[in-house]
Coordinates of C-alpha atoms and ligand atoms in Angstrom, one line a residue:
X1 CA 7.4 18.1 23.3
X2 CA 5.3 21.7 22.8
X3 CA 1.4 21.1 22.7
X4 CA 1.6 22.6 19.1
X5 CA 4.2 20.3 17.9
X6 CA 2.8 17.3 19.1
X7 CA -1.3 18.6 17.7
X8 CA 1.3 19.3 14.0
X9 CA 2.5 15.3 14.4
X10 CA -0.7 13.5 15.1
X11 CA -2.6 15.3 12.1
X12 CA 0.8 14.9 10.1
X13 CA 0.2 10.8 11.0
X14 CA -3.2 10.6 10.7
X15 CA -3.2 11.8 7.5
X16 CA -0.2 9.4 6.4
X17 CA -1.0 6.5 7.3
X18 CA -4.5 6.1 9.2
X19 CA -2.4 6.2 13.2
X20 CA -4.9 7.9 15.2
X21 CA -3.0 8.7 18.2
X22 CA -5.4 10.0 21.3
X23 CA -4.6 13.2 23.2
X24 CA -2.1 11.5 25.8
X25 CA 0.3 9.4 23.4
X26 CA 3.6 11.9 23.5
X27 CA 5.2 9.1 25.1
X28 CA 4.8 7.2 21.8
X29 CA 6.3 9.8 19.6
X30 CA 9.2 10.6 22.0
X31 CA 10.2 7.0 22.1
X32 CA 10.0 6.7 18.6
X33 CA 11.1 10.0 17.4
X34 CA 14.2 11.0 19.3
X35 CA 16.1 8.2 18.2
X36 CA 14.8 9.0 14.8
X37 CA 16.1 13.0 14.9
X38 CA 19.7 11.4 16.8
X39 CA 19.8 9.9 12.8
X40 CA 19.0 12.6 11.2
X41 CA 21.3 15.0 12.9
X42 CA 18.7 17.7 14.4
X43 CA 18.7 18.1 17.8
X44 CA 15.4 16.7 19.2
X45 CA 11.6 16.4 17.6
X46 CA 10.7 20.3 17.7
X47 CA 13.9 20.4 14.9
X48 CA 12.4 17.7 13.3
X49 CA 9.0 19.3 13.3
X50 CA 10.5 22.3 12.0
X51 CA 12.3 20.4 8.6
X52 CA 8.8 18.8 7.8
X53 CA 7.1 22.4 8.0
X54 CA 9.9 23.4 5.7
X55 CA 8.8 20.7 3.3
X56 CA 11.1 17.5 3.8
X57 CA 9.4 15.0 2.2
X58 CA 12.4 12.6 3.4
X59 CA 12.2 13.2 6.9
X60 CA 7.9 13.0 6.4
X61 CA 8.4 9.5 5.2
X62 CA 11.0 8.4 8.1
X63 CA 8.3 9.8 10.9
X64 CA 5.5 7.7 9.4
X65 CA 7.9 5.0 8.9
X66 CA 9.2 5.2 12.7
X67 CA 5.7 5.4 14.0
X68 CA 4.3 2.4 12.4
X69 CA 4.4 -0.7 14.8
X70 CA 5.6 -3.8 12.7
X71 CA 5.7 -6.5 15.3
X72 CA 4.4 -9.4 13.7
X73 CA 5.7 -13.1 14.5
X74 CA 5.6 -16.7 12.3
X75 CA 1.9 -18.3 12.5
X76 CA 0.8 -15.4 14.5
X77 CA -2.3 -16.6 16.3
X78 CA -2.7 -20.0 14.8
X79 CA -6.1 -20.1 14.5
X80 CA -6.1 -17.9 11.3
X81 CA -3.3 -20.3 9.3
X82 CA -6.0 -23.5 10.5
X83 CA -8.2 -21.5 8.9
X84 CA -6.6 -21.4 5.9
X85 CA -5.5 -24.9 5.6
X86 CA -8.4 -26.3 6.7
X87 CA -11.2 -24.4 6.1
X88 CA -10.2 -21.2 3.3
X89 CA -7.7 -23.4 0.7
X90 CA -10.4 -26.6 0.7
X91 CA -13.0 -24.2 -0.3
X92 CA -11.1 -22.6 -2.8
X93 CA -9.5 -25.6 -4.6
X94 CA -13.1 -26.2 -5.8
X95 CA -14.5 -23.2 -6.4
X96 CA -11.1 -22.6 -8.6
X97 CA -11.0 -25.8 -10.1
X98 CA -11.8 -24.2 -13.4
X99 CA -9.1 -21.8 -14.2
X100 CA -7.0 -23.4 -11.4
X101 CA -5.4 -19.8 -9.8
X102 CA -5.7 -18.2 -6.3
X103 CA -4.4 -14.8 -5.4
X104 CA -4.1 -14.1 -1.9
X105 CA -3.0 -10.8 -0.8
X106 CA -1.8 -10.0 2.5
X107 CA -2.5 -5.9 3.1
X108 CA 0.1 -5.1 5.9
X109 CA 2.5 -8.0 5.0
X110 CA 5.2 -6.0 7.8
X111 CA 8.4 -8.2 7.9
X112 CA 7.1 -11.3 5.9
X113 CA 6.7 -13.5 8.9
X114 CA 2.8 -13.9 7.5
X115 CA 2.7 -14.0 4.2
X116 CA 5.6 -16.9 4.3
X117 CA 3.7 -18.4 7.2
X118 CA 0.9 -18.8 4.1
X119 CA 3.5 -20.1 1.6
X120 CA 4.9 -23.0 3.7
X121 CA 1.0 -23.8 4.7
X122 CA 0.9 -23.9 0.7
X123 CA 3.8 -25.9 0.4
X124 CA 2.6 -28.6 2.8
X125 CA -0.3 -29.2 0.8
X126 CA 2.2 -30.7 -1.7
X127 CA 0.3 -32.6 -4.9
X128 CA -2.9 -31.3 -4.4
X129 CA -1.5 -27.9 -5.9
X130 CA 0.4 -29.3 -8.9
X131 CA -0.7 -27.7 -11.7
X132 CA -2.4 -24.4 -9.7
X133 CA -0.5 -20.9 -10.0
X134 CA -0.9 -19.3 -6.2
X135 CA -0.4 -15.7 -6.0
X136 CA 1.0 -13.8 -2.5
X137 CA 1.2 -10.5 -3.1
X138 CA 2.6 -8.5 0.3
X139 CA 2.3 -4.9 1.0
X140 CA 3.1 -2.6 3.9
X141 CA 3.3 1.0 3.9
X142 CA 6.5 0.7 5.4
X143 CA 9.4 0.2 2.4
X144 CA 11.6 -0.8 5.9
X145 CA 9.7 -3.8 6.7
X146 CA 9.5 -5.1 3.1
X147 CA 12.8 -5.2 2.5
X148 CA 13.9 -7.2 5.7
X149 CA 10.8 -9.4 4.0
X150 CA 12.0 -9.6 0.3
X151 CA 15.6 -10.6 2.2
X152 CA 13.6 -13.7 3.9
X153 CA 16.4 -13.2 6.8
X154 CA 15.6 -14.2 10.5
X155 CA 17.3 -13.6 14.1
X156 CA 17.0 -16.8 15.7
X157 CA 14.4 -15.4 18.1
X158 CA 12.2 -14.5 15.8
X159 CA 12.2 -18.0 14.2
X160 CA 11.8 -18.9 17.6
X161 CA 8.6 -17.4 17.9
X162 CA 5.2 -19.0 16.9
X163 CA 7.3 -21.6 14.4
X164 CA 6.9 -25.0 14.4
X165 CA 10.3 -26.6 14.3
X166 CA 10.2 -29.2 11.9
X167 CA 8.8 -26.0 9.6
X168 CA 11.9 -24.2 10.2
X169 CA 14.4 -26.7 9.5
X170 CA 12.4 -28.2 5.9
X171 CA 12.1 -24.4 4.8
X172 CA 14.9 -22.1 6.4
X173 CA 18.9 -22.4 6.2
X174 CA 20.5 -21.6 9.0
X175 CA 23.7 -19.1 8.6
X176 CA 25.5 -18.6 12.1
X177 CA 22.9 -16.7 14.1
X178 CA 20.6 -15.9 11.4
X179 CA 17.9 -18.1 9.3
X180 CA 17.3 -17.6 5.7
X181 CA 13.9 -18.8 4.2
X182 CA 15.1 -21.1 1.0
X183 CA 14.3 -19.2 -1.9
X184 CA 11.5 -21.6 -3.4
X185 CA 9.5 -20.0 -0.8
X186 CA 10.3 -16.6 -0.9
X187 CA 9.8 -16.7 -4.2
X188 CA 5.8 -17.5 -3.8
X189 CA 5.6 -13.7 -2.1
X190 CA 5.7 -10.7 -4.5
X191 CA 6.7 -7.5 -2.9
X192 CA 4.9 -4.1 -3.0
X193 CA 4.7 -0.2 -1.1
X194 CA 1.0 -0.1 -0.4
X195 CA -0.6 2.7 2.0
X196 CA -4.3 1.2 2.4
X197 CA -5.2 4.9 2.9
X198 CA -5.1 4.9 -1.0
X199 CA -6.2 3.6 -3.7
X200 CA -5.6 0.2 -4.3
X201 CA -7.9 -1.0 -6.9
X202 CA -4.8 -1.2 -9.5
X203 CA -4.2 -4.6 -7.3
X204 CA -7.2 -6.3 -9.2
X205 CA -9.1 -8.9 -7.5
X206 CA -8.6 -11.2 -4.5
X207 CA -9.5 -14.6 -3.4
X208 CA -8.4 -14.3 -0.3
X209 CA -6.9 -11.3 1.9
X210 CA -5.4 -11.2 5.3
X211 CA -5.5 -8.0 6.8
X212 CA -4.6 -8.4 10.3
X213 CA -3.3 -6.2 13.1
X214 CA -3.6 -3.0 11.4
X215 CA -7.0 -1.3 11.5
X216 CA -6.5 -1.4 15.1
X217 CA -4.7 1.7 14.8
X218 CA -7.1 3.2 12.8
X219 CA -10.2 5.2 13.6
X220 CA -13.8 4.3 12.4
X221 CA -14.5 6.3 9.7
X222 CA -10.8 4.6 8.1
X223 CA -11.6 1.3 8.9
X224 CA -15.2 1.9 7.5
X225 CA -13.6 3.1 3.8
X226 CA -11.0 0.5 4.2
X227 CA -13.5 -2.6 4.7
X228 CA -15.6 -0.6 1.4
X229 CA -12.5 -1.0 -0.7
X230 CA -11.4 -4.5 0.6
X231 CA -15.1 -5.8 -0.1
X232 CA -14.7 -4.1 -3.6
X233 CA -11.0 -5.9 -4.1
X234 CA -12.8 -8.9 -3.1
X235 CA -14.4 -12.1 -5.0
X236 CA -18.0 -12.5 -3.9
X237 CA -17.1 -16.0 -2.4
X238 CA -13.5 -14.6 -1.3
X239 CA -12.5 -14.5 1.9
X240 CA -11.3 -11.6 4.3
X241 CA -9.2 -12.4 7.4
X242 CA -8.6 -10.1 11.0
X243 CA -6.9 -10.2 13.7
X244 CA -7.9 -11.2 16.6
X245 CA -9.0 -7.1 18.1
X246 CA -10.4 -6.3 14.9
X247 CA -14.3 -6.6 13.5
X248 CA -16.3 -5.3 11.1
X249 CA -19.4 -6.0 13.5
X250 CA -21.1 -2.6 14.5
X251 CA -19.3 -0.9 11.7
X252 CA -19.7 -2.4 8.2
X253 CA -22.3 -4.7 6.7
X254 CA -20.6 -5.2 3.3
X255 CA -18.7 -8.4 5.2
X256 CA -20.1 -11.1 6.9
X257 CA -18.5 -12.8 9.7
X258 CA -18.7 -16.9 9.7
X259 CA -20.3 -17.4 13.0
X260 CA -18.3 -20.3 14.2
X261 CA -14.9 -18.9 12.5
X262 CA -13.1 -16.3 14.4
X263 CA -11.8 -13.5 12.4
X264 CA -13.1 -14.6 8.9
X265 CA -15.4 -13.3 7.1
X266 CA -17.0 -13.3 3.5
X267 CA -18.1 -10.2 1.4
X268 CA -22.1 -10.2 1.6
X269 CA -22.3 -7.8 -1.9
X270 CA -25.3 -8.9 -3.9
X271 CA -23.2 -11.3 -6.3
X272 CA -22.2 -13.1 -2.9
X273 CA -25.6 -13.9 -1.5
X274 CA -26.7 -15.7 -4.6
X275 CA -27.2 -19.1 -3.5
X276 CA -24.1 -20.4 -4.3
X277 CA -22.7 -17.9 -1.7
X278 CA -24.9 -19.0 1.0
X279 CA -24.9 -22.4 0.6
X280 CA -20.4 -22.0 1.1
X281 CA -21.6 -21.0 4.3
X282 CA -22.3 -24.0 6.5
X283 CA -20.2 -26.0 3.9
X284 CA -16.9 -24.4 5.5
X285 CA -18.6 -24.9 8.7
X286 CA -18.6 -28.6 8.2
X287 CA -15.5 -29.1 6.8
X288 CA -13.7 -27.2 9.8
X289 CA -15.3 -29.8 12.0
X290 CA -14.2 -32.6 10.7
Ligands
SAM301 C1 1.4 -4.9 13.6 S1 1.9 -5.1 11.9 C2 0.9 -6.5 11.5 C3 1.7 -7.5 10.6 C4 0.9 -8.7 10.3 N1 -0.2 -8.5 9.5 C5 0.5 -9.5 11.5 O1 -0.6 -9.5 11.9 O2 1.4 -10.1 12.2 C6 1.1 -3.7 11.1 C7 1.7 -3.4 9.8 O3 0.9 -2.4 9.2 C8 1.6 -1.5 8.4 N2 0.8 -0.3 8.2 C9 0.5 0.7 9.1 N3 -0.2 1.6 8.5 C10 -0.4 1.2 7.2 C11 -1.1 1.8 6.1 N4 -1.8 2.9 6.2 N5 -1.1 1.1 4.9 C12 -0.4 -0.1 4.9 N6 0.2 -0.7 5.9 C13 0.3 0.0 7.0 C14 2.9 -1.3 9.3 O4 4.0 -0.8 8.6 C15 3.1 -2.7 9.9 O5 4.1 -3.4 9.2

């Protein structure tokens, strides 16, 4: 790939979707990319370059598509779903008690493997939700990845990954060599094209959001505006969830991280450090302990 070509694809992506590629990643794009222009029928990425200067809007939308990395597995991590169980749903069932609704929103949903990993933790806490209307809402950039997610339809290896088994056979029907989640849980997940580089305050406002594994790709000054949105799309006493790489220590104060609580945090705004913010605190802390 020509120096130009390559300088054209990581603005192009940058300004897409947040990737911030550093000077030495052609690799990346050829790998992803070449199979990409075999599709479209041009003969190798300077073609492709070439269509997108000439305005394809179609062939814009496949490159961000192609160079967005959607690996994601069931229960990814662990830690974050004990979290939620534990920790995250306990808190929440009480501070909700009143008008009995939670929306949880999962920012880069990818393939569905996480938000349905939240909707069977849901559905294992049985009674205690009768009566409560749960939310999921998942979005990914990527239209791709939500449809495999909206379809709810698994290879066997990546059921195999990070699932408990009795989960898989109380929630997923096996057809031949695929698995379909049953559709009581698929239908806890709504569906929709988000790029978090916009706007996304039409969304309304969250109880909970997991937004894991994707500002890794981004660079400060995008995580920065992202974490100013998410705290703004945020209840004061919400809760915000990362992966495991990703902080907002050293960049953002408008979250808090939990000390003892890897990759959760709480918006710290001034309606959450009224005392009813700080006292959830070390009351989270506690019940994790137990
Ligand atoms: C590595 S996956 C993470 C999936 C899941 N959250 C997890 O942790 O397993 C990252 C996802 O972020 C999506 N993504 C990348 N850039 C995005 C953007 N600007 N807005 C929304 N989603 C984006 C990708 O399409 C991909 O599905």
């Amino acid at each position: 790939m020509n120096p130009p070509d390559y300088e054209y694809l990581r603005k192009l992506l940058k300004d897409q979707s947040g990737l911030d590629l550093s000077a030495d990643k052609q690799y990346l794009i050829e790998s992803r990319l070449l199979p990409l222009s075999r599709k479209c029928g041009v003969t190798g990425i300077d073609d492709l370059v070439q269509k997108m200067k000439g305005g394809s809007s179609s062939i814009v939308a496949q490159v961000v598509e192609a160079m967005t990395t959607n690996e994601t597995f069931f229960f990814r991590d662990k830690i974050p779903f004990e979290h939620f169980r534990d920790s995250i749903m306990p808190e929440m069932l009480k501070a909700r008690a009143a008008r009995r609704s939670i929306r949880i929103w999962c920012a880069a949903g990818s393939t569905g493997q996480e938000p349905y990993s939240l909707a069977m933790c849901l559905k294992e806490m049985g009674a205690s939700l009768a009566g409560w209307r749960i939310d999921i809402i998942a979005t990914d950039l990527s239209q791709e990845v939500l449809e495999k997610s909206k379809s709810g339809i698994y290879s066997q290896f990546e059921v195999q990954r990070g699932h408990p088994f009795q989960l898989l056979v109380k929630y997923f029907k096996q057809n031949g060599e695929l698995w379909q989640i049953n559709p009581d849980i698929r239908a806890m997940v709504q569906h929709r094209q988000l790029n978090l580089l916009h706007d996304f305050s039409q969304l309304g406002a969250f109880d909970v959001i997991f937004c894991r594994n994707v500002l890794i790709y981004f660079d400060q000054e995008t995580k920065i505006s992202i974490f100013g949105r998410l705290a703004k799309a945020m209840e004061p006493d919400g809760f915000l969830v990362l992966g495991a790489a990703e902080t907002v220590v050293g960049l953002t104060d408008v979250f808090k991280p939990f000390p003892d609580k890897r990759g959760l945090y709480r918006p710290s705004g001034p309606r959450a450090t009224t005392a009813q913010a700080a006292m959830a605190m070390p009351k989270i802390a506690a019940m994790a302990g137990r």
